[in-house]
Amino acid sequence: MQYEGYLPEPCLLLPEQITEYPHPSVLSPDILSMLDDWVRWEAAGDAADSRYASYPAEFYGVNLSVAPGWKVGGWASWGLTDPIPQSCPACNTEMNPLLTIPSHEWGSSDRNWIPFELQELLIPTRGGEPRPDQPTAIQIGRGYRQQLNVCPASPEHPHTELMQYTPQQQPHVV
Ligand SMILES: [Zn+2]
C-alpha cells in the first residue's frame, strides 16, 4: 500500500442503481444552451427545483450530472483538468469508466444524491467520530477522486487511471 489513506475501513456495501448524465464540459454548445433555459426545466414540474430558476445550468450540474460517491460505470468527472480523451494504451479505443473511488461520498451541495436513509444521520461530527460521507475513510490526495478505466474492446487490455478533484469536501449538515 502506497499511503495509509488507501486502506479502507470495514463498512457495509449498499449498492443502488442510479442514472447520471455526462459532465457539462463534454456537452455540445447546443445542449448546454438548452440546459440553461429554465422554461424547459419547468416542463418537469416539481422535479425541477425552482431555487435554480436563475441558474438553470447549475441545476443540471449539481443534481443530474456525474453523481458523487463510489460507483461502477457512469461518467467521468472533470474540473481539475478539461476533458482529456482516455484512450486504451493497447488498441487506442476510447476507454470507459470502470470504478470511481472518491474521498467523499458527497459534498455540501450534493444533498439530492444522498440516500434517504443516510440523510437522517447528517449530524455535526467531532474529531475521531465516523463521518457518514466517508464510510471507507479512504483519502485520495487532498480530496481527489480516482477513476479506473477499462477498455471496451478487451478486458485483457491494461486499465488506466484518471485523477480528478471533488469540488465540495464538507459534509452537508442539517
Ligand atoms: Zn484496448
CSV table of C-alpha atoms and ligand atoms in Angstrom, one decimal:
chain,number,residue,atom,x,y,z
A,1,MET,CA,0.0,0.0,0.0
A,2,GLN,CA,1.4,3.3,-1.1
A,3,TYR,CA,-0.3,5.5,1.6
A,4,GLU,CA,-2.2,4.8,4.8
A,5,GLY,CA,-5.2,6.6,3.5
A,6,TYR,CA,-5.7,4.0,0.8
A,7,LEU,CA,-6.7,1.3,3.4
A,8,PRO,CA,-10.5,1.2,3.6
A,9,GLU,CA,-12.3,0.9,7.0
A,10,PRO,CA,-14.6,-2.1,7.1
A,11,CYS,CA,-18.1,-0.9,6.3
A,12,LEU,CA,-21.3,-2.1,4.7
A,13,LEU,CA,-21.7,-2.1,0.9
A,14,LEU,CA,-25.2,-0.8,0.0
A,15,PRO,CA,-25.2,-0.5,-3.8
A,16,GLU,CA,-28.1,1.1,-5.6
A,17,GLN,CA,-28.6,1.7,-9.3
A,18,ILE,CA,-28.9,5.4,-10.3
A,19,THR,CA,-29.0,7.4,-13.5
A,20,GLU,CA,-26.5,10.2,-14.0
A,21,TYR,CA,-25.7,12.3,-17.1
A,22,PRO,CA,-22.4,13.5,-18.6
A,23,HIS,CA,-20.4,16.3,-17.1
A,24,PRO,CA,-21.3,19.7,-18.6
A,25,SER,CA,-17.8,20.1,-20.0
A,26,VAL,CA,-18.3,17.3,-22.5
A,27,LEU,CA,-21.7,18.5,-23.8
A,28,SER,CA,-22.1,20.4,-27.1
A,29,PRO,CA,-22.9,24.2,-27.0
A,30,ASP,CA,-26.4,23.4,-28.3
A,31,ILE,CA,-27.2,21.1,-25.4
A,32,LEU,CA,-25.7,23.5,-22.9
A,33,SER,CA,-27.9,26.2,-24.3
A,34,MET,CA,-31.0,24.1,-23.8
A,35,LEU,CA,-29.9,23.2,-20.2
A,36,ASP,CA,-29.6,26.9,-19.5
A,37,ASP,CA,-33.2,27.5,-20.4
A,38,TRP,CA,-35.4,27.4,-17.3
A,39,VAL,CA,-38.6,27.2,-19.3
A,40,ARG,CA,-37.6,23.8,-20.5
A,41,TRP,CA,-37.0,22.6,-16.9
A,42,GLU,CA,-40.4,23.9,-15.8
A,43,ALA,CA,-41.9,21.2,-18.1
A,44,ALA,CA,-40.6,18.7,-15.5
A,45,GLY,CA,-43.0,20.2,-12.9
A,46,ASP,CA,-42.0,19.7,-9.2
A,47,ALA,CA,-38.9,17.6,-10.3
A,48,ALA,CA,-37.2,20.9,-11.2
A,49,ASP,CA,-36.0,22.8,-8.1
A,50,SER,CA,-37.3,26.3,-8.6
A,51,ARG,CA,-34.4,27.7,-6.5
A,52,TYR,CA,-32.3,27.1,-9.6
A,53,ALA,CA,-34.6,29.2,-11.9
A,54,SER,CA,-31.9,31.9,-12.2
A,55,TYR,CA,-29.2,29.3,-12.7
A,56,PRO,CA,-30.7,26.5,-14.8
A,57,ALA,CA,-27.4,25.1,-16.0
A,58,GLU,CA,-26.3,24.6,-12.3
A,59,PHE,CA,-29.5,22.6,-11.7
A,60,TYR,CA,-28.2,20.1,-14.2
A,61,GLY,CA,-24.6,20.1,-13.0
A,62,VAL,CA,-25.5,19.7,-9.3
A,63,ASN,CA,-28.5,17.4,-9.4
A,64,LEU,CA,-28.2,15.3,-12.6
A,65,SER,CA,-24.6,15.2,-13.8
A,66,VAL,CA,-21.9,12.9,-12.5
A,67,ALA,CA,-23.1,11.5,-9.2
A,68,PRO,CA,-20.6,11.8,-6.3
A,69,GLY,CA,-19.6,8.7,-4.3
A,70,TRP,CA,-18.1,5.3,-5.1
A,71,LYS,CA,-19.5,4.0,-8.3
A,72,VAL,CA,-19.2,1.4,-11.0
A,73,GLY,CA,-19.6,2.7,-14.5
A,74,GLY,CA,-21.1,6.1,-15.1
A,75,TRP,CA,-19.5,9.2,-16.5
A,76,ALA,CA,-16.1,10.8,-15.8
A,77,SER,CA,-15.9,13.9,-13.6
A,78,TRP,CA,-13.9,16.8,-14.9
A,79,GLY,CA,-12.8,20.1,-13.3
A,80,LEU,CA,-9.2,19.5,-12.2
A,81,THR,CA,-8.5,19.5,-16.0
A,82,ASP,CA,-10.5,20.0,-19.1
A,83,PRO,CA,-11.8,16.7,-20.6
A,84,ILE,CA,-9.0,14.6,-22.0
A,85,PRO,CA,-9.6,11.6,-24.2
A,86,GLN,CA,-9.0,8.4,-22.3
A,87,SER,CA,-7.5,6.0,-24.9
A,88,CYS,CA,-6.5,2.4,-24.4
A,89,PRO,CA,-2.7,2.1,-24.4
A,90,ALA,CA,-3.0,-1.3,-26.3
A,91,CYS,CA,-5.5,-0.5,-29.0
A,92,ASN,CA,-6.4,3.2,-28.8
A,93,THR,CA,-10.1,2.6,-28.2
A,94,GLU,CA,-11.8,5.2,-26.1
A,95,MET,CA,-12.0,3.7,-22.6
A,96,ASN,CA,-15.0,3.6,-20.2
A,97,PRO,CA,-15.1,4.4,-16.5
A,98,LEU,CA,-15.0,1.2,-14.6
A,99,LEU,CA,-14.7,2.2,-10.9
A,100,THR,CA,-14.6,5.6,-9.2
A,101,ILE,CA,-13.1,5.9,-5.7
A,102,PRO,CA,-13.7,9.3,-4.3
A,103,SER,CA,-12.5,10.7,-1.0
A,104,HIS,CA,-16.1,11.6,0.0
A,105,GLU,CA,-19.5,10.1,-0.8
A,106,TRP,CA,-20.9,13.5,-1.2
A,107,GLY,CA,-20.2,17.2,-0.8
A,108,SER,CA,-22.1,20.1,0.7
A,109,SER,CA,-24.1,20.8,-2.5
A,110,ASP,CA,-24.9,17.1,-3.3
A,111,ARG,CA,-27.9,16.7,-0.9
A,112,ASN,CA,-30.0,15.2,-3.7
A,113,TRP,CA,-27.5,12.4,-4.2
A,114,ILE,CA,-27.5,11.3,-0.6
A,115,PRO,CA,-29.5,8.1,0.1
A,116,PHE,CA,-32.7,9.0,2.0
A,117,GLU,CA,-31.8,6.6,4.9
A,118,LEU,CA,-28.4,8.4,5.4
A,119,GLN,CA,-29.9,11.9,5.3
A,120,GLU,CA,-31.1,11.3,8.9
A,121,LEU,CA,-27.6,10.7,10.0
A,122,LEU,CA,-26.2,14.0,8.9
A,123,ILE,CA,-25.4,15.5,12.3
A,124,PRO,CA,-22.3,17.5,13.1
A,125,THR,CA,-19.4,15.3,13.9
A,126,ARG,CA,-16.5,15.8,16.3
A,127,GLY,CA,-12.9,14.7,15.8
A,128,GLY,CA,-12.5,11.0,15.6
A,129,GLU,CA,-16.1,10.1,15.0
A,130,PRO,CA,-17.1,8.3,11.8
A,131,ARG,CA,-18.3,10.6,9.1
A,132,PRO,CA,-21.3,9.4,7.0
A,133,ASP,CA,-19.8,10.9,3.9
A,134,GLN,CA,-16.6,8.9,4.4
A,135,PRO,CA,-17.6,5.3,5.4
A,136,THR,CA,-14.4,3.8,3.9
A,137,ALA,CA,-12.1,6.6,5.3
A,138,ILE,CA,-10.2,6.4,2.1
A,139,GLN,CA,-8.4,9.6,1.3
A,140,ILE,CA,-7.2,10.2,-2.3
A,141,GLY,CA,-4.7,13.1,-2.0
A,142,ARG,CA,-6.4,16.2,-0.7
A,143,GLY,CA,-10.0,15.1,-1.6
A,144,TYR,CA,-9.5,13.8,-5.1
A,145,ARG,CA,-11.4,11.1,-6.8
A,146,GLN,CA,-9.6,8.2,-8.5
A,147,GLN,CA,-11.3,6.7,-11.6
A,148,LEU,CA,-10.1,3.4,-13.1
A,149,ASN,CA,-10.9,2.9,-16.8
A,150,VAL,CA,-11.4,-0.3,-18.7
A,151,CYS,CA,-11.1,-0.9,-22.5
A,152,PRO,CA,-14.4,-1.9,-24.0
A,153,ALA,CA,-12.6,-3.8,-26.8
A,154,SER,CA,-10.9,-6.3,-24.4
A,155,PRO,CA,-10.8,-6.6,-20.6
A,156,GLU,CA,-7.3,-8.1,-21.1
A,157,HIS,CA,-6.0,-4.6,-22.1
A,158,PRO,CA,-4.4,-2.6,-19.3
A,159,HIS,CA,-6.6,-0.4,-17.1
A,160,THR,CA,-5.8,3.3,-17.0
A,161,GLU,CA,-6.5,5.8,-14.2
A,162,LEU,CA,-7.8,9.3,-14.1
A,163,MET,CA,-7.5,11.6,-11.1
A,164,GLN,CA,-10.0,14.5,-10.7
A,165,TYR,CA,-11.0,16.8,-7.9
A,166,THR,CA,-14.1,16.5,-5.8
A,167,PRO,CA,-15.2,20.1,-5.6
A,168,GLN,CA,-17.1,20.0,-2.3
A,169,GLN,CA,-15.4,18.3,0.6
A,170,GLN,CA,-17.5,19.3,3.6
A,171,PRO,CA,-20.4,17.1,4.7
A,172,HIS,CA,-23.9,18.6,4.5
A,173,VAL,CA,-25.1,19.3,7.9
A,174,VAL,CA,-28.9,19.7,8.8
B,1,ZN,ZN,-8.0,-1.7,-25.8
